[in-house]
Amino acid sequence: MADINEIIKEENLVYSKSKILTDNIMSYCPGCTHGVVHKLVAEVIEEMNIQEKTIGVCPVGCSVLAYKFLNIDIQQASHGRAPAVATAVARLKPDKYVFTYQGDGDLASIGTGEIIHACNRGENIVVIFINNGIYGMTGGQMAPTSLIGMPTSTSPYGRDAKLAGNPLKITELIAQLPGTTFVTRQAAHTPAAVRKCKKAILKAFENVGNKKGTSFIEVVSTCSSGWKLSPVKSNEWMVEHMLPFYQLGDLKDE
Amino acid sequence: MAKVKGAIKVDVEKCKGCSLCVVVCPSKVIALAKEVNGKGYNYAYMANPEECTGCTNCAMVCPDSVIDVYRVKAQVGA
């Protein structure tokens, strides 16, 4: 063990928690993808040195808790209305880096109108969209993005397309809008995916600096509590079921 | 010959024992402890410290950012 103590020294540190993250204990469930994405956002803000210039907008859902963990200015918005609030912030303070952080029950359901029009107007913001196919905070109800056959607390026998419609690929809809400059779908279940996701977030924040329009990043995520699986099994379930439908990659990069 | 040696330091009280770091470790260094922390989670620890290369995979996927990674180039053999 003496050997280990020789390695654990300040000068040998190669990776540690971003300084933009607060010291609060993350209140998310074990293995929640929110934690990974929070970390990536914090690392990007730290690398770009824009802590004082970043304003986040977090609406309702687990995503609203971000203000506890990110040491930046954050404005809360009503359910689904983050893009509308972000529009106002970005127009009033054009030198700031404004981003929204939304879940799928928020962005793809009650907030569909706001997100489509904000992207169509090409507001100079970043949209980070956490898609886990479920309403996590309220108890695992079916979301517009739930897969066909996916069991949720309001569709215990699986989502039925005849009854509840088809899962919504909102990122594909957004990619068609002329206001968007960068539309991508990422995941954060493996180290390689996390690195790619971080690159996408970095690019999106750079696009805001270059006033290029809306950058939209979907992160296909897990909800181990809502899916009633362990965190490791959730990742496996996501790879097996979510990723064939929500295919990863850049949909638009101009 | 130079060999890269690494080590991790886990913030035990903040770890929630999700074991995402356990499955991504290419050298099978990390395991969950039999003991629990203040919140009742079996926290991650270095069960096999000799094999750690400091690749940062575990810290990369950790949702709670509780893992610090250290790395040195150590001289081994003659």
Tab-separated table of N, CA, C and O in Angstrom, chain B residues 1-60:
chain	number	residue	atom	x	y	z
B	1	MET	N	12.444	-0.648	-18.162
B	1	MET	CA	11.314	-0.281	-19.000
B	1	MET	C	10.295	0.511	-18.170
B	1	MET	O	10.041	0.195	-17.032
B	2	ALA	N	9.789	1.539	-18.779
B	2	ALA	CA	8.834	2.373	-18.046
B	2	ALA	C	7.435	1.790	-18.148
B	2	ALA	O	7.014	1.351	-19.211
B	3	LYS	N	6.773	1.759	-17.028
B	3	LYS	CA	5.401	1.262	-17.020
B	3	LYS	C	4.518	2.324	-16.371
B	3	LYS	O	4.939	2.957	-15.405
B	4	VAL	N	3.336	2.505	-16.942
B	4	VAL	CA	2.440	3.503	-16.360
B	4	VAL	C	1.674	2.876	-15.208
B	4	VAL	O	1.069	1.820	-15.351
B	5	LYS	N	1.766	3.537	-14.073
B	5	LYS	CA	1.022	3.042	-12.912
B	5	LYS	C	0.047	4.116	-12.466
B	5	LYS	O	0.357	5.298	-12.508
B	6	GLY	N	-1.106	3.670	-12.063
B	6	GLY	CA	-2.113	4.643	-11.649
B	6	GLY	C	-2.713	4.275	-10.310
B	6	GLY	O	-2.438	3.219	-9.747
B	7	ALA	N	-3.518	5.198	-9.821
B	7	ALA	CA	-4.259	4.941	-8.585
B	7	ALA	C	-5.481	5.840	-8.594
B	7	ALA	O	-5.480	6.897	-9.242
B	8	ILE	N	-6.512	5.406	-7.903
B	8	ILE	CA	-7.696	6.259	-7.786
B	8	ILE	C	-7.983	6.528	-6.315
B	8	ILE	O	-7.609	5.759	-5.439
B	9	LYS	N	-8.615	7.677	-6.106
B	9	LYS	CA	-9.047	8.016	-4.756
B	9	LYS	C	-10.548	8.264	-4.831
B	9	LYS	O	-10.999	9.108	-5.612
B	10	VAL	N	-11.318	7.519	-4.072
B	10	VAL	CA	-12.777	7.633	-4.122
B	10	VAL	C	-13.255	8.442	-2.920
B	10	VAL	O	-12.831	8.194	-1.791
B	11	ASP	N	-14.125	9.404	-3.189
B	11	ASP	CA	-14.761	10.158	-2.104
B	11	ASP	C	-15.863	9.261	-1.536
B	11	ASP	O	-16.982	9.218	-2.038
B	12	VAL	N	-15.499	8.502	-0.512
B	12	VAL	CA	-16.336	7.407	-0.019
B	12	VAL	C	-17.747	7.880	0.360
B	12	VAL	O	-18.756	7.260	0.020
B	13	GLU	N	-17.833	9.024	1.033
B	13	GLU	CA	-19.140	9.480	1.521
B	13	GLU	C	-20.072	9.913	0.390
B	13	GLU	O	-21.290	9.917	0.546
B	14	LYS	N	-19.488	10.307	-0.763
B	14	LYS	CA	-20.336	10.748	-1.870
B	14	LYS	C	-20.642	9.628	-2.861
B	14	LYS	O	-21.495	9.786	-3.735
B	15	CYS	N	-19.933	8.518	-2.770
B	15	CYS	CA	-20.133	7.411	-3.716
B	15	CYS	C	-21.467	6.735	-3.437
B	15	CYS	O	-21.838	6.523	-2.284
B	16	LYS	N	-22.207	6.430	-4.541
B	16	LYS	CA	-23.508	5.782	-4.360
B	16	LYS	C	-23.491	4.329	-4.800
B	16	LYS	O	-24.552	3.706	-4.960
B	17	GLY	N	-22.317	3.809	-5.064
B	17	GLY	CA	-22.203	2.387	-5.373
B	17	GLY	C	-22.976	1.939	-6.597
B	17	GLY	O	-23.517	0.841	-6.628
B	18	CYS	N	-23.029	2.792	-7.636
B	18	CYS	CA	-23.791	2.424	-8.836
B	18	CYS	C	-23.067	1.366	-9.658
B	18	CYS	O	-23.660	0.746	-10.517
B	19	SER	N	-21.766	1.214	-9.404
B	19	SER	CA	-20.886	0.235	-10.043
B	19	SER	C	-20.690	0.435	-11.545
B	19	SER	O	-20.252	-0.464	-12.240
B	20	LEU	N	-20.985	1.637	-12.052
B	20	LEU	CA	-20.676	1.906	-13.460
B	20	LEU	C	-19.159	1.912	-13.683
B	20	LEU	O	-18.678	1.512	-14.735
B	21	CYS	N	-18.399	2.355	-12.657
B	21	CYS	CA	-16.941	2.361	-12.783
B	21	CYS	C	-16.382	0.936	-12.782
B	21	CYS	O	-15.388	0.646	-13.435
B	22	VAL	N	-17.065	0.036	-12.065
B	22	VAL	CA	-16.586	-1.345	-11.962
B	22	VAL	C	-16.595	-1.993	-13.343
B	22	VAL	O	-15.637	-2.664	-13.729
B	23	VAL	N	-17.669	-1.769	-14.105
B	23	VAL	CA	-17.776	-2.468	-15.389
B	23	VAL	C	-16.946	-1.830	-16.499
B	23	VAL	O	-16.606	-2.501	-17.462
B	24	VAL	N	-16.598	-0.543	-16.378
B	24	VAL	CA	-15.806	0.060	-17.459
B	24	VAL	C	-14.306	-0.085	-17.233
B	24	VAL	O	-13.522	0.200	-18.138
B	25	CYS	N	-13.879	-0.530	-16.051
B	25	CYS	CA	-12.445	-0.627	-15.793
B	25	CYS	C	-11.835	-1.751	-16.627
B	25	CYS	O	-12.205	-2.916	-16.472
B	26	PRO	N	-10.897	-1.431	-17.539
B	26	PRO	CA	-10.346	-2.473	-18.410
B	26	PRO	C	-9.431	-3.443	-17.661
B	26	PRO	O	-9.184	-4.545	-18.139
B	27	SER	N	-8.921	-3.048	-16.497
B	27	SER	CA	-8.003	-3.913	-15.756
B	27	SER	C	-8.660	-4.576	-14.551
B	27	SER	O	-7.987	-5.185	-13.737
B	28	LYS	N	-9.968	-4.427	-14.417
B	28	LYS	CA	-10.719	-5.026	-13.300
B	28	LYS	C	-10.117	-4.650	-11.938
B	28	LYS	O	-9.896	-5.484	-11.070
B	29	VAL	N	-9.829	-3.369	-11.795
B	29	VAL	CA	-9.215	-2.884	-10.558
B	29	VAL	C	-10.261	-2.609	-9.479
B	29	VAL	O	-10.034	-2.868	-8.310
B	30	ILE	N	-11.421	-2.118	-9.919
B	30	ILE	CA	-12.385	-1.581	-8.947
B	30	ILE	C	-13.432	-2.630	-8.566
B	30	ILE	O	-13.865	-3.429	-9.403
B	31	ALA	N	-13.831	-2.601	-7.326
B	31	ALA	CA	-14.940	-3.443	-6.850
B	31	ALA	C	-15.712	-2.641	-5.824
B	31	ALA	O	-15.260	-1.581	-5.381
B	32	LEU	N	-16.886	-3.126	-5.471
B	32	LEU	CA	-17.644	-2.472	-4.411
B	32	LEU	C	-17.252	-3.083	-3.066
B	32	LEU	O	-17.142	-4.302	-2.935
B	33	ALA	N	-17.079	-2.209	-2.079
B	33	ALA	CA	-16.650	-2.668	-0.758
B	33	ALA	C	-17.786	-3.422	-0.055
B	33	ALA	O	-18.965	-3.203	-0.362
B	34	LYS	N	-17.405	-4.303	0.860
B	34	LYS	CA	-18.433	-5.001	1.657
B	34	LYS	C	-19.025	-4.033	2.680
B	34	LYS	O	-20.183	-4.149	3.069
B	35	GLU	N	-18.203	-3.069	3.119
B	35	GLU	CA	-18.670	-2.074	4.083
B	35	GLU	C	-19.532	-1.038	3.358
B	35	GLU	O	-19.470	-0.913	2.139
B	36	VAL	N	-20.320	-0.305	4.124
B	36	VAL	CA	-21.139	0.746	3.532
B	36	VAL	C	-20.711	2.106	4.081
B	36	VAL	O	-20.105	2.191	5.149
B	37	ASN	N	-21.051	3.155	3.324
B	37	ASN	CA	-20.752	4.509	3.801
B	37	ASN	C	-21.932	5.042	4.628
B	37	ASN	O	-22.880	4.307	4.915
B	38	GLY	N	-21.864	6.312	4.989
B	38	GLY	CA	-22.873	6.896	5.867
B	38	GLY	C	-24.280	6.823	5.317
B	38	GLY	O	-25.260	6.839	6.068
B	39	LYS	N	-24.401	6.767	3.988
B	39	LYS	CA	-25.734	6.698	3.389
B	39	LYS	C	-26.179	5.259	3.137
B	39	LYS	O	-27.250	5.018	2.576
B	40	GLY	N	-25.317	4.312	3.471
B	40	GLY	CA	-25.699	2.907	3.324
B	40	GLY	C	-25.361	2.303	1.974
B	40	GLY	O	-25.867	1.239	1.628
B	41	TYR	N	-24.520	2.994	1.208
B	41	TYR	CA	-24.133	2.441	-0.091
B	41	TYR	C	-22.808	1.679	0.025
B	41	TYR	O	-21.887	2.135	0.717
B	42	ASN	N	-22.706	0.580	-0.693
B	42	ASN	CA	-21.415	-0.105	-0.821
B	42	ASN	C	-20.567	0.713	-1.797
B	42	ASN	O	-20.863	0.764	-2.981
B	43	TYR	N	-19.566	1.359	-1.271
B	43	TYR	CA	-18.793	2.288	-2.101
B	43	TYR	C	-17.722	1.566	-2.926
B	43	TYR	O	-17.348	0.424	-2.623
B	44	ALA	N	-17.254	2.239	-3.971
B	44	ALA	CA	-16.224	1.659	-4.848
B	44	ALA	C	-14.855	1.807	-4.198
B	44	ALA	O	-14.582	2.794	-3.511
B	45	TYR	N	-13.990	0.822	-4.396
B	45	TYR	CA	-12.611	0.921	-3.903
B	45	TYR	C	-11.692	0.130	-4.824
B	45	TYR	O	-12.156	-0.635	-5.675
B	46	MET	N	-10.402	0.355	-4.666
B	46	MET	CA	-9.427	-0.370	-5.492
B	46	MET	C	-9.194	-1.752	-4.899
B	46	MET	O	-8.467	-1.911	-3.933
B	47	ALA	N	-9.801	-2.769	-5.503
B	47	ALA	CA	-9.647	-4.122	-4.975
B	47	ALA	C	-8.353	-4.744	-5.485
B	47	ALA	O	-7.802	-5.652	-4.898
B	48	ASN	N	-7.872	-4.223	-6.620
B	48	ASN	CA	-6.726	-4.829	-7.288
B	48	ASN	C	-5.774	-3.716	-7.724
B	48	ASN	O	-5.572	-3.486	-8.916
B	49	PRO	N	-5.210	-2.968	-6.774
B	49	PRO	CA	-4.501	-1.725	-7.098
B	49	PRO	C	-3.287	-1.907	-7.996
B	49	PRO	O	-2.901	-0.981	-8.716
B	50	GLU	N	-2.698	-3.096	-8.002
B	50	GLU	CA	-1.494	-3.324	-8.811
B	50	GLU	C	-1.753	-3.111	-10.299
B	50	GLU	O	-0.864	-2.726	-11.050
B	51	GLU	N	-2.971	-3.396	-10.731
B	51	GLU	CA	-3.257	-3.388	-12.175
B	51	GLU	C	-3.655	-2.007	-12.695
B	51	GLU	O	-3.819	-1.830	-13.896
B	52	CYS	N	-3.863	-1.026	-11.843
B	52	CYS	CA	-4.390	0.272	-12.301
B	52	CYS	C	-3.373	0.983	-13.180
B	52	CYS	O	-2.192	1.067	-12.856
B	53	THR	N	-3.853	1.486	-14.334
B	53	THR	CA	-2.981	2.232	-15.245
B	53	THR	C	-3.338	3.718	-15.261
B	53	THR	O	-2.763	4.484	-16.027
B	54	GLY	N	-4.301	4.116	-14.477
B	54	GLY	CA	-4.696	5.531	-14.463
B	54	GLY	C	-5.314	5.983	-15.765
B	54	GLY	O	-5.105	7.111	-16.203
B	55	CYS	N	-6.135	5.117	-16.389
B	55	CYS	CA	-6.691	5.434	-17.719
B	55	CYS	C	-7.822	6.451	-17.641
B	55	CYS	O	-8.246	6.971	-18.659
B	56	THR	N	-8.355	6.693	-16.485
B	56	THR	CA	-9.447	7.647	-16.205
B	56	THR	C	-10.832	7.205	-16.694
B	56	THR	O	-11.788	7.968	-16.617
B	57	ASN	N	-10.952	5.982	-17.212
B	57	ASN	CA	-12.274	5.503	-17.660
B	57	ASN	C	-13.312	5.578	-16.541
B	57	ASN	O	-14.446	6.001	-16.753
B	58	CYS	N	-12.910	5.156	-15.337
B	58	CYS	CA	-13.859	5.113	-14.209
B	58	CYS	C	-14.349	6.514	-13.865
B	58	CYS	O	-15.545	6.747	-13.676
B	59	ALA	N	-13.389	7.468	-13.816
B	59	ALA	CA	-13.751	8.841	-13.451
B	59	ALA	C	-14.624	9.463	-14.537
B	59	ALA	O	-15.521	10.260	-14.256
B	60	MET	N	-14.355	9.070	-15.788
B	60	MET	CA	-15.106	9.605	-16.924
B	60	MET	C	-16.596	9.262	-16.832
B	60	MET	O	-17.447	10.091	-17.126
